[in-house]
mmCIF file of C-alpha atoms and ligand atoms in Angstrom:
data_model
loop_
_atom_site.group_PDB
_atom_site.id
_atom_site.type_symbol
_atom_site.label_atom_id
_atom_site.label_comp_id
_atom_site.label_asym_id
_atom_site.label_seq_id
_atom_site.Cartn_x
_atom_site.Cartn_y
_atom_site.Cartn_z
ATOM 1 C CA MET L 1 0.000 0.000 0.000
ATOM 2 C CA ASN L 2 1.234 3.471 -0.850
ATOM 3 C CA GLU L 3 1.401 5.543 2.327
ATOM 4 C CA LYS L 4 3.064 8.617 0.911
ATOM 5 C CA LYS L 5 1.135 11.874 1.011
ATOM 6 C CA THR L 6 0.596 13.921 -2.131
ATOM 7 C CA LEU L 7 2.438 17.157 -2.822
ATOM 8 C CA PHE L 8 1.351 19.589 -5.531
ATOM 9 C CA SER L 9 2.961 22.808 -6.657
ATOM 10 C CA ALA L 10 3.273 24.959 -9.755
ATOM 11 C CA ILE L 11 5.141 27.917 -11.144
ATOM 12 C CA GLN L 12 4.386 30.239 -14.024
ATOM 13 C CA PRO L 13 6.572 30.106 -17.131
ATOM 14 C CA SER L 14 6.636 33.887 -17.326
ATOM 15 C CA GLY L 15 10.245 34.499 -18.296
ATOM 16 C CA THR L 16 13.201 34.516 -15.972
ATOM 17 C CA ILE L 17 13.136 32.234 -12.973
ATOM 18 C CA THR L 18 14.804 34.046 -10.102
ATOM 19 C CA LEU L 19 16.866 33.015 -7.124
ATOM 20 C CA GLY L 20 13.774 34.002 -5.075
ATOM 21 C CA ASN L 21 11.644 31.432 -6.931
ATOM 22 C CA TYR L 22 14.396 28.864 -6.538
ATOM 23 C CA ILE L 23 14.889 29.318 -2.796
ATOM 24 C CA GLY L 24 11.246 30.042 -1.894
ATOM 25 C CA ALA L 25 9.663 27.309 -3.968
ATOM 26 C CA ILE L 26 11.682 25.085 -6.302
ATOM 27 C CA LYS L 27 14.398 24.041 -3.842
ATOM 28 C CA ASN L 28 11.692 22.776 -1.491
ATOM 29 C CA TRP L 29 10.032 20.820 -4.313
ATOM 30 C CA ILE L 30 13.318 19.045 -4.942
ATOM 31 C CA ASP L 31 14.096 18.459 -1.262
ATOM 32 C CA LEU L 32 10.641 16.973 -0.601
ATOM 33 C CA GLN L 33 10.539 14.621 -3.583
ATOM 34 C CA ASP L 34 11.557 11.506 -1.671
ATOM 35 C CA LYS L 35 9.032 12.042 1.096
ATOM 36 C CA PHE L 36 5.929 12.675 -1.031
ATOM 37 C CA ASP L 37 4.210 11.597 -4.212
ATOM 38 C CA CYS L 38 4.897 14.763 -6.160
ATOM 39 C CA ILE L 39 2.906 16.434 -8.900
ATOM 40 C CA PHE L 40 4.376 19.620 -10.382
ATOM 41 C CA ALA L 41 3.002 21.865 -13.101
ATOM 42 C CA LEU L 42 3.984 24.788 -15.262
ATOM 43 C CA ALA L 43 1.043 27.128 -14.706
ATOM 44 C CA ASP L 44 0.861 28.463 -18.256
ATOM 45 C CA LEU L 45 -2.869 29.241 -18.011
ATOM 46 C CA HIS L 46 -2.033 31.585 -15.127
ATOM 47 C CA THR L 47 0.614 33.294 -17.233
ATOM 48 C CA ILE L 48 -1.860 34.801 -19.711
ATOM 49 C CA THR L 49 -3.309 37.000 -16.956
ATOM 50 C CA VAL L 50 -0.543 39.291 -18.218
ATOM 51 C CA ARG L 51 -0.448 39.722 -22.029
ATOM 52 C CA GLN L 52 2.142 37.432 -23.672
ATOM 53 C CA ASP L 53 3.866 37.558 -27.022
ATOM 54 C CA PRO L 54 3.038 34.124 -28.572
ATOM 55 C CA LYS L 55 6.553 33.337 -29.736
ATOM 56 C CA ALA L 56 8.201 34.379 -26.477
ATOM 57 C CA PHE L 57 5.539 32.560 -24.457
ATOM 58 C CA ARG L 58 6.190 29.260 -26.280
ATOM 59 C CA LYS L 59 9.944 29.687 -25.808
ATOM 60 C CA ASN L 60 9.604 30.604 -22.127
ATOM 61 C CA THR L 61 7.407 27.572 -21.484
ATOM 62 C CA ILE L 62 9.818 25.072 -23.032
ATOM 63 C CA GLU L 63 12.771 26.731 -21.320
ATOM 64 C CA ALA L 64 11.049 26.761 -17.943
ATOM 65 C CA TYR L 65 10.264 23.065 -18.391
ATOM 66 C CA ALA L 66 13.907 22.248 -19.128
ATOM 67 C CA LEU L 67 15.105 24.490 -16.307
ATOM 68 C CA LEU L 68 12.931 22.855 -13.678
ATOM 69 C CA LEU L 69 14.093 19.428 -14.774
ATOM 70 C CA ALA L 70 17.663 20.751 -14.550
ATOM 71 C CA CYS L 71 16.957 21.953 -10.999
ATOM 72 C CA GLY L 72 16.321 18.340 -10.050
ATOM 73 C CA ILE L 73 12.720 17.279 -10.675
ATOM 74 C CA ASN L 74 12.994 13.515 -10.883
ATOM 75 C CA ILE L 75 10.723 12.625 -13.779
ATOM 76 C CA LYS L 76 10.914 8.893 -13.009
ATOM 77 C CA ASP L 77 9.052 9.326 -9.727
ATOM 78 C CA SER L 78 7.348 12.704 -10.025
ATOM 79 C CA ILE L 79 4.734 13.951 -12.464
ATOM 80 C CA PHE L 80 5.667 17.249 -14.148
ATOM 81 C CA PHE L 81 3.177 18.532 -16.715
ATOM 82 C CA ILE L 82 2.060 21.668 -18.484
ATOM 83 C CA GLN L 83 -1.215 22.954 -17.015
ATOM 84 C CA SER L 84 -2.936 23.722 -20.345
ATOM 85 C CA HIS L 85 -2.440 20.084 -21.421
ATOM 86 C CA VAL L 86 -4.909 18.948 -18.766
ATOM 87 C CA PRO L 87 -8.335 20.460 -19.550
ATOM 88 C CA ALA L 88 -9.719 19.512 -16.123
ATOM 89 C CA HIS L 89 -8.002 22.619 -14.657
ATOM 90 C CA SER L 90 -10.073 25.017 -16.750
ATOM 91 C CA GLN L 91 -13.195 22.927 -16.236
ATOM 92 C CA LEU L 92 -12.976 22.780 -12.445
ATOM 93 C CA SER L 93 -12.016 26.430 -12.350
ATOM 94 C CA TRP L 94 -15.367 27.463 -13.863
ATOM 95 C CA VAL L 95 -17.232 25.234 -11.436
ATOM 96 C CA LEU L 96 -15.368 26.519 -8.369
ATOM 97 C CA SER L 97 -15.795 30.136 -9.454
ATOM 98 C CA CYS L 98 -19.490 29.531 -8.732
ATOM 99 C CA TYR L 99 -18.556 28.607 -5.148
ATOM 100 C CA THR L 100 -16.241 31.582 -4.556
ATOM 101 C CA GLN L 101 -17.440 34.971 -3.415
ATOM 102 C CA PHE L 102 -16.609 38.173 -5.265
ATOM 103 C CA GLY L 103 -15.702 39.713 -1.901
ATOM 104 C CA GLU L 104 -13.203 36.957 -1.113
ATOM 105 C CA LEU L 105 -11.361 37.510 -4.367
ATOM 106 C CA SER L 106 -11.411 41.285 -3.922
ATOM 107 C CA ARG L 107 -9.379 40.893 -0.738
ATOM 108 C CA MET L 108 -6.459 39.092 -2.396
ATOM 109 C CA THR L 109 -3.380 41.285 -2.013
ATOM 110 C CA GLN L 110 -1.753 39.889 -5.157
ATOM 111 C CA PHE L 111 -4.794 41.012 -7.157
ATOM 112 C CA LYS L 112 -4.572 44.473 -5.636
ATOM 113 C CA ASP L 113 -0.826 44.714 -6.388
ATOM 114 C CA LYS L 114 -1.038 43.321 -9.902
ATOM 115 C CA SER L 115 -4.065 45.380 -10.898
ATOM 116 C CA GLN L 116 -2.126 48.474 -9.878
ATOM 117 C CA LYS L 117 0.901 47.347 -11.891
ATOM 118 C CA HIS L 118 -1.123 46.462 -14.991
ATOM 119 C CA SER L 119 -3.804 49.126 -14.663
ATOM 120 C CA ASP L 120 -4.399 49.086 -18.443
ATOM 121 C CA ASN L 121 -5.342 45.388 -18.424
ATOM 122 C CA ILE L 122 -7.297 44.369 -15.313
ATOM 123 C CA THR L 123 -9.051 41.301 -16.682
ATOM 124 C CA CYS L 124 -11.542 38.881 -15.124
ATOM 125 C CA GLY L 125 -8.724 36.332 -15.413
ATOM 126 C CA LEU L 126 -6.460 38.367 -13.153
ATOM 127 C CA PHE L 127 -9.325 38.577 -10.676
ATOM 128 C CA SER L 128 -10.227 34.872 -10.719
ATOM 129 C CA TYR L 129 -6.598 33.670 -10.832
ATOM 130 C CA PRO L 130 -6.838 32.224 -7.275
ATOM 131 C CA VAL L 131 -9.799 30.043 -8.305
ATOM 132 C CA LEU L 132 -7.705 28.447 -11.043
ATOM 133 C CA MET L 133 -4.939 27.959 -8.496
ATOM 134 C CA ALA L 134 -7.401 26.310 -6.088
ATOM 135 C CA SER L 135 -8.498 24.000 -8.911
ATOM 136 C CA ASP L 136 -4.887 23.026 -9.634
ATOM 137 C CA ILE L 137 -4.410 21.934 -6.053
ATOM 138 C CA LEU L 138 -7.797 20.343 -5.336
ATOM 139 C CA LEU L 139 -7.886 18.201 -8.500
ATOM 140 C CA TYR L 140 -4.972 16.157 -7.152
ATOM 141 C CA GLN L 141 -6.254 15.855 -3.564
ATOM 142 C CA ALA L 142 -2.944 17.381 -2.473
ATOM 143 C CA ASP L 143 -1.934 17.184 1.190
ATOM 144 C CA VAL L 144 0.828 19.787 0.994
ATOM 145 C CA VAL L 145 1.640 22.690 -1.283
ATOM 146 C CA PRO L 146 5.142 24.173 -1.053
ATOM 147 C CA VAL L 147 5.101 27.881 -1.968
ATOM 148 C CA GLY L 148 6.747 31.153 -1.021
ATOM 149 C CA ALA L 149 5.145 33.313 1.673
ATOM 150 C CA ASP L 150 3.400 35.524 -0.909
ATOM 151 C CA GLN L 151 1.087 32.631 -1.867
ATOM 152 C CA LYS L 152 -0.208 31.926 1.644
ATOM 153 C CA GLN L 153 -3.389 33.924 1.141
ATOM 154 C CA HIS L 154 -4.218 31.958 -2.020
ATOM 155 C CA LEU L 155 -3.777 28.730 -0.078
ATOM 156 C CA GLU L 156 -6.194 29.962 2.576
ATOM 157 C CA LEU L 157 -8.745 30.756 -0.095
ATOM 158 C CA THR L 158 -8.257 27.263 -1.551
ATOM 159 C CA ARG L 159 -8.972 25.721 1.839
ATOM 160 C CA ASN L 160 -12.082 27.864 2.323
ATOM 161 C CA VAL L 161 -13.526 26.987 -1.077
ATOM 162 C CA ALA L 162 -12.809 23.281 -0.536
ATOM 163 C CA GLU L 163 -14.424 23.308 2.908
ATOM 164 C CA ARG L 164 -17.453 25.133 1.528
ATOM 165 C CA PHE L 165 -17.921 22.605 -1.271
ATOM 166 C CA ASN L 166 -17.430 19.677 1.109
ATOM 167 C CA SER L 167 -20.030 21.025 3.504
ATOM 168 C CA ILE L 168 -22.639 21.811 0.813
ATOM 169 C CA TYR L 169 -22.318 18.264 -0.607
ATOM 170 C CA THR L 170 -20.239 15.501 1.008
ATOM 171 C CA PRO L 171 -16.459 15.378 1.575
ATOM 172 C CA THR L 172 -14.985 15.653 -1.925
ATOM 173 C CA PHE L 173 -11.741 17.578 -1.628
ATOM 174 C CA LYS L 174 -8.811 17.010 0.680
ATOM 175 C CA ILE L 175 -7.986 20.207 2.598
ATOM 176 C CA PRO L 176 -4.391 21.111 1.661
ATOM 177 C CA GLU L 177 -1.720 22.553 3.956
ATOM 178 C CA PRO L 178 0.732 25.167 2.759
ATOM 179 C CA TYR L 179 4.402 24.278 3.196
ATOM 180 C CA ILE L 180 6.322 27.508 3.672
ATOM 181 C CA HIS L 181 9.919 26.996 4.694
ATOM 182 C CA LYS L 182 10.880 29.464 7.428
ATOM 183 C CA ASN L 183 14.270 30.221 5.950
ATOM 184 C CA GLY L 184 13.964 31.765 2.498
ATOM 185 C CA ALA L 185 10.179 32.085 2.273
ATOM 186 C CA LYS L 186 10.688 35.632 1.068
ATOM 187 C CA ILE L 187 13.921 36.572 -0.655
ATOM 188 C CA MET L 188 14.132 40.323 -1.036
ATOM 189 C CA SER L 189 15.230 42.567 -3.908
ATOM 190 C CA LEU L 190 18.981 43.232 -3.944
ATOM 191 C CA GLN L 191 18.271 46.896 -4.651
ATOM 192 C CA GLU L 192 15.270 47.521 -2.370
ATOM 193 C CA PRO L 193 15.537 44.988 0.462
ATOM 194 C CA LEU L 194 12.059 45.804 1.769
ATOM 195 C CA LYS L 195 10.488 44.568 -1.512
ATOM 196 C CA LYS L 196 10.377 40.919 -2.566
ATOM 197 C CA MET L 197 12.765 39.796 -5.295
ATOM 198 C CA SER L 198 10.569 39.686 -8.373
ATOM 199 C CA LYS L 199 11.209 38.626 -11.930
ATOM 200 C CA SER L 200 8.927 41.370 -13.181
ATOM 201 C CA ASP L 201 11.079 44.094 -11.577
ATOM 202 C CA SER L 202 12.208 46.611 -14.189
ATOM 203 C CA ASN L 203 15.719 46.769 -12.687
ATOM 204 C CA PRO L 204 17.635 43.538 -13.469
ATOM 205 C CA ASN L 205 20.170 44.382 -10.735
ATOM 206 C CA SER L 206 17.421 43.716 -8.203
ATOM 207 C CA TYR L 207 17.220 39.995 -8.966
ATOM 208 C CA ILE L 208 19.452 37.056 -9.822
ATOM 209 C CA SER L 209 18.160 34.885 -12.657
ATOM 210 C CA ILE L 210 18.959 31.189 -12.361
ATOM 211 C CA LEU L 211 20.583 31.568 -15.776
ATOM 212 C CA ASP L 212 22.793 34.576 -14.911
ATOM 213 C CA LYS L 213 26.460 34.113 -15.762
ATOM 214 C CA PRO L 214 29.064 34.145 -12.933
ATOM 215 C CA ASP L 215 30.346 37.648 -13.808
ATOM 216 C CA ASP L 216 26.835 39.098 -13.648
ATOM 217 C CA ILE L 217 26.123 37.332 -10.367
ATOM 218 C CA ILE L 218 29.266 38.832 -8.832
ATOM 219 C CA LYS L 219 28.411 42.295 -10.183
ATOM 220 C CA LYS L 220 24.855 42.160 -8.852
ATOM 221 C CA PHE L 221 25.924 41.067 -5.370
ATOM 222 C CA LYS L 222 28.678 43.707 -5.267
ATOM 223 C CA ARG L 223 26.019 46.342 -5.999
ATOM 224 C CA ALA L 224 23.541 44.939 -3.459
ATOM 225 C CA ILE L 225 22.238 47.558 -1.038
ATOM 226 C CA THR L 226 23.392 47.073 2.578
ATOM 227 C CA ASP L 227 23.680 49.491 5.523
ATOM 228 C CA SER L 228 26.232 51.855 6.980
ATOM 229 C CA GLU L 229 27.600 49.379 9.541
ATOM 230 C CA SER L 230 30.219 46.856 8.568
ATOM 231 C CA SER L 231 29.615 43.790 10.740
ATOM 232 C CA VAL L 232 27.957 40.742 9.233
ATOM 233 C CA ARG L 233 25.171 39.988 11.708
ATOM 234 C CA PHE L 234 21.420 39.416 11.529
ATOM 235 C CA GLY L 235 19.499 42.305 13.042
ATOM 236 C CA GLU L 236 16.764 44.890 12.896
ATOM 237 C CA GLY L 237 17.233 47.609 10.285
ATOM 238 C CA LYS L 238 19.818 45.472 8.471
ATOM 239 C CA ASP L 239 17.403 44.251 5.790
ATOM 240 C CA GLY L 240 20.015 44.090 3.038
ATOM 241 C CA ILE L 241 22.478 42.046 5.129
ATOM 242 C CA ASN L 242 19.671 39.887 6.556
ATOM 243 C CA ASN L 243 18.665 39.048 2.996
ATOM 244 C CA LEU L 244 22.241 38.202 1.932
ATOM 245 C CA MET L 245 22.659 36.053 5.055
ATOM 246 C CA THR L 246 19.424 34.238 4.225
ATOM 247 C CA ILE L 247 20.610 33.576 0.671
ATOM 248 C CA TYR L 248 24.009 32.366 1.905
ATOM 249 C CA SER L 249 22.371 30.154 4.516
ATOM 250 C CA CYS L 250 20.035 28.567 1.936
ATOM 251 C CA MET L 251 22.929 27.921 -0.449
ATOM 252 C CA THR L 252 25.293 26.415 2.144
ATOM 253 C CA ASN L 253 22.944 25.085 4.873
ATOM 254 C CA LYS L 254 24.952 27.103 7.430
ATOM 255 C CA SER L 255 23.097 28.665 10.371
ATOM 256 C CA PHE L 256 23.125 32.421 10.998
ATOM 257 C CA ASP L 257 25.456 31.879 14.003
ATOM 258 C CA GLU L 258 27.897 29.969 11.842
ATOM 259 C CA ILE L 259 27.793 32.710 9.223
ATOM 260 C CA GLU L 260 28.379 35.458 11.803
ATOM 261 C CA ASN L 261 31.425 33.541 13.097
ATOM 262 C CA GLU L 262 32.765 32.868 9.634
ATOM 263 C CA PHE L 263 32.724 36.569 8.735
ATOM 264 C CA SER L 264 33.527 38.129 12.084
ATOM 265 C CA GLY L 265 36.098 40.878 11.576
ATOM 266 C CA LEU L 266 35.596 40.813 7.803
ATOM 267 C CA GLY L 267 33.823 43.544 5.841
ATOM 268 C CA TYR L 268 30.743 43.496 3.627
ATOM 269 C CA GLY L 269 32.886 43.352 0.470
ATOM 270 C CA GLU L 270 34.290 39.960 1.339
ATOM 271 C CA PHE L 271 30.928 38.675 2.522
ATOM 272 C CA LYS L 272 29.230 39.721 -0.723
ATOM 273 C CA LEU L 273 31.833 37.847 -2.765
ATOM 274 C CA SER L 274 31.308 34.697 -0.709
ATOM 275 C CA VAL L 275 27.549 34.918 -1.178
ATOM 276 C CA ALA L 276 28.063 35.356 -4.921
ATOM 277 C CA GLN L 277 30.418 32.363 -5.031
ATOM 278 C CA ALA L 278 27.983 30.145 -3.095
ATOM 279 C CA VAL L 279 25.223 31.075 -5.563
ATOM 280 C CA ILE L 280 27.519 30.425 -8.548
ATOM 281 C CA ASP L 281 28.481 27.007 -7.139
ATOM 282 C CA LYS L 282 24.811 26.072 -6.842
ATOM 283 C CA LEU L 283 23.705 27.449 -10.224
ATOM 284 C CA THR L 284 26.564 26.330 -12.489
ATOM 285 C CA PRO L 285 25.617 22.608 -12.600
ATOM 286 C CA ILE L 286 21.947 23.576 -13.108
ATOM 287 C CA GLN L 287 22.913 25.773 -16.070
ATOM 288 C CA THR L 288 25.009 23.011 -17.641
ATOM 289 C CA LYS L 289 22.174 20.507 -17.314
ATOM 290 C CA PHE L 290 19.692 23.070 -18.676
ATOM 291 C CA THR L 291 21.708 23.542 -21.898
ATOM 292 C CA GLU L 292 21.963 19.789 -22.326
ATOM 293 C CA LEU L 293 18.217 19.241 -21.841
ATOM 294 C CA LEU L 294 17.198 22.105 -24.079
ATOM 295 C CA SER L 295 19.079 20.564 -26.990
ATOM 296 C CA ASN L 296 16.951 17.428 -26.646
ATOM 297 C CA LYS L 297 13.422 18.602 -27.485
ATOM 298 C CA ASP L 298 12.199 15.047 -28.184
ATOM 299 C CA TYR L 299 13.067 14.007 -24.652
ATOM 300 C CA LEU L 300 11.330 17.066 -23.192
ATOM 301 C CA GLU L 301 8.221 16.343 -25.267
ATOM 302 C CA LYS L 302 8.163 12.738 -24.101
ATOM 303 C CA CYS L 303 8.399 13.894 -20.467
ATOM 304 C CA TYR L 304 5.584 16.441 -20.609
ATOM 305 C CA LYS L 305 3.285 14.266 -22.714
ATOM 306 C CA GLU L 306 3.597 11.242 -20.458
ATOM 307 C CA SER L 307 3.151 13.440 -17.392
ATOM 308 C CA ALA L 308 0.032 15.071 -18.846
ATOM 309 C CA GLU L 309 -1.502 11.615 -19.378
ATOM 310 C CA LYS L 310 -0.866 10.612 -15.779
ATOM 311 C CA ALA L 311 -2.138 13.958 -14.475
ATOM 312 C CA THR L 312 -5.275 13.788 -16.640
ATOM 313 C CA TYR L 313 -6.175 10.409 -15.200
ATOM 314 C CA ILE L 314 -5.963 11.653 -11.590
ATOM 315 C CA ALA L 315 -7.592 15.027 -12.286
ATOM 316 C CA ASN L 316 -10.564 13.538 -14.149
ATOM 317 C CA LYS L 317 -11.398 11.289 -11.234
ATOM 318 C CA THR L 318 -11.880 14.330 -8.994
ATOM 319 C CA LEU L 319 -13.638 16.348 -11.700
ATOM 320 C CA ASN L 320 -16.129 13.540 -12.390
ATOM 321 C CA LYS L 321 -16.970 13.283 -8.696
ATOM 322 C CA VAL L 322 -17.576 17.021 -8.501
ATOM 323 C CA MET L 323 -19.820 17.108 -11.578
ATOM 324 C CA LYS L 324 -21.856 14.179 -10.303
ATOM 325 C CA LYS L 325 -22.375 15.710 -6.856
ATOM 326 C CA ILE L 326 -23.577 18.986 -8.315
ATOM 327 C CA GLY L 327 -26.133 17.170 -10.472
ATOM 328 C CA PHE L 328 -24.731 17.364 -13.979
ATOM 329 C CA ILE L 329 -25.957 14.520 -16.177
ATOM 330 C CA ASN L 330 -23.287 11.879 -16.539
HETATM 331 P P1 ATP O 401 6.080 38.038 -10.141
HETATM 332 O O1 ATP O 401 7.165 38.622 -9.340
HETATM 333 O O2 ATP O 401 6.104 38.410 -11.571
HETATM 334 O O3 ATP O 401 4.759 38.143 -9.494
HETATM 335 P P2 ATP O 401 7.049 35.669 -9.064
HETATM 336 O O4 ATP O 401 8.518 35.852 -9.136
HETATM 337 O O5 ATP O 401 6.350 35.876 -7.779
HETATM 338 O O6 ATP O 401 6.371 36.510 -10.197
HETATM 339 P P3 ATP O 401 5.624 33.186 -9.455
HETATM 340 O O7 ATP O 401 5.614 32.293 -10.640
HETATM 341 O O8 ATP O 401 4.397 33.970 -9.199
HETATM 342 O O9 ATP O 401 6.812 34.202 -9.603
HETATM 343 O O10 ATP O 401 6.035 32.379 -8.166
HETATM 344 C C1 ATP O 401 6.566 31.091 -8.177
HETATM 345 C C2 ATP O 401 6.903 30.624 -6.773
HETATM 346 O O11 ATP O 401 8.021 31.351 -6.275
HETATM 347 C C3 ATP O 401 5.794 30.834 -5.748
HETATM 348 O O12 ATP O 401 5.736 29.720 -4.889
HETATM 349 C C4 ATP O 401 6.215 32.052 -4.992
HETATM 350 O O13 ATP O 401 5.705 32.064 -3.692
HETATM 351 C C5 ATP O 401 7.722 31.885 -4.994
HETATM 352 N N1 ATP O 401 8.404 33.176 -4.890
HETATM 353 C C6 ATP O 401 8.316 34.206 -5.762
HETATM 354 N N2 ATP O 401 9.103 35.231 -5.392
HETATM 355 C C7 ATP O 401 9.722 34.839 -4.246
HETATM 356 C C8 ATP O 401 10.660 35.456 -3.366
HETATM 357 N N3 ATP O 401 11.130 36.666 -3.589
HETATM 358 N N4 ATP O 401 11.080 34.766 -2.277
HETATM 359 C C9 ATP O 401 10.621 33.518 -2.039
HETATM 360 N N5 ATP O 401 9.729 32.877 -2.822
HETATM 361 C C10 ATP O 401 9.269 33.518 -3.920
HETATM 362 N N1 LTN O 402 0.095 31.354 -8.343
HETATM 363 C C1 LTN O 402 1.317 30.650 -8.126
HETATM 364 C C2 LTN O 402 1.646 29.640 -9.179
HETATM 365 C C3 LTN O 402 0.685 28.543 -9.047
HETATM 366 C C4 LTN O 402 0.604 27.588 -7.988
HETATM 367 C C5 LTN O 402 -0.503 26.764 -8.295
HETATM 368 C C6 LTN O 402 1.371 27.366 -6.848
HETATM 369 C C7 LTN O 402 -0.348 28.280 -9.906
HETATM 370 N N2 LTN O 402 -1.045 27.210 -9.456
HETATM 371 C C8 LTN O 402 -0.873 25.719 -7.447
HETATM 372 C C9 LTN O 402 0.989 26.305 -6.016
HETATM 373 C C10 LTN O 402 -0.108 25.511 -6.315
HETATM 374 C C11 LTN O 402 2.447 31.594 -7.991
HETATM 375 O O1 LTN O 402 3.396 31.150 -7.551
HETATM 376 N N3 LTN O 402 2.345 32.800 -8.363
#
């Protein structure tokens, strides 16, 4: 009997994948693969909430697929598919939107932020984005969902919608738990350490892309904003240094105490170079693997097609149950 719990998570193929995405989400996916039955998706349906150029969108999707495999998704044991290849996501999303309140969605901070950022294109899709995300999770009866801290509110909404549906009918959906790792749940911008590191930031010095070359990584860390002190220690008002310490800790598994000891008496310049080197050491093998995978499109296609078949089978079981309970004719 299979006693492993199910883990589901997804990421949008919307261009660069940042060190923030890697530490906050992807690294946890990889680390948890042995403990759970894992289902991962590229949330390409979510991506069109912001207008995409068709050619760039196709390229970004394939590249994101190769990059996540290069990060360590083990395709032998885990399912890793492209969301739009499994129609059940769109189907359940419509159904669940009829069990979600307008007021609930209006309170989502990501909607408020993004509708300010894209004020010329506030679509119904941007508004109902969390319902699609809830559908992603609930279709697979996921127990845990590893995400960065910014997605916690969407997870709460998912739980509320699932509980509502279960209580109107009979238990149908498993109620998922967010998995938010304490260390690294929110990696901050290198230029404005009170803002989260974001791939959509207009200043590329504010984020590290997983595909950045060593020279650029060093340059970006050298330019990272710190404070006027010079001692490497975790503390209030030291947001820039706290962020660099968090990054270093996630790359090396060293505790903050160990890091403070390692750099005691040394200045920020030396510390920044060590952080850059630790990031380079982690990213270089991923970049090599990425280039290798990207040159083998047939292999990538085989992986996402087989995964979509497995995902469709699981998702349709849940969808059929839902449709039957509501009273749709079979
Ligand atoms: P955008 O900045 O354009 O909104 P994003 O960088 O947040 O995009 P998503 O695809 O929305 O990217 O997020 C993918 C995953 O990465 C999510 O689990 C999210 O919580 C996590 N994540 C994103 N940014 C960070 C960050 N700065 N620190 C930690 N985790 C993050
Ligand atoms: N909205 C998420 C991406 C995402 C997701 C999901 C994460 C789409 N569907 C399901 C976890 C589970 C984001 O990271 N911005």
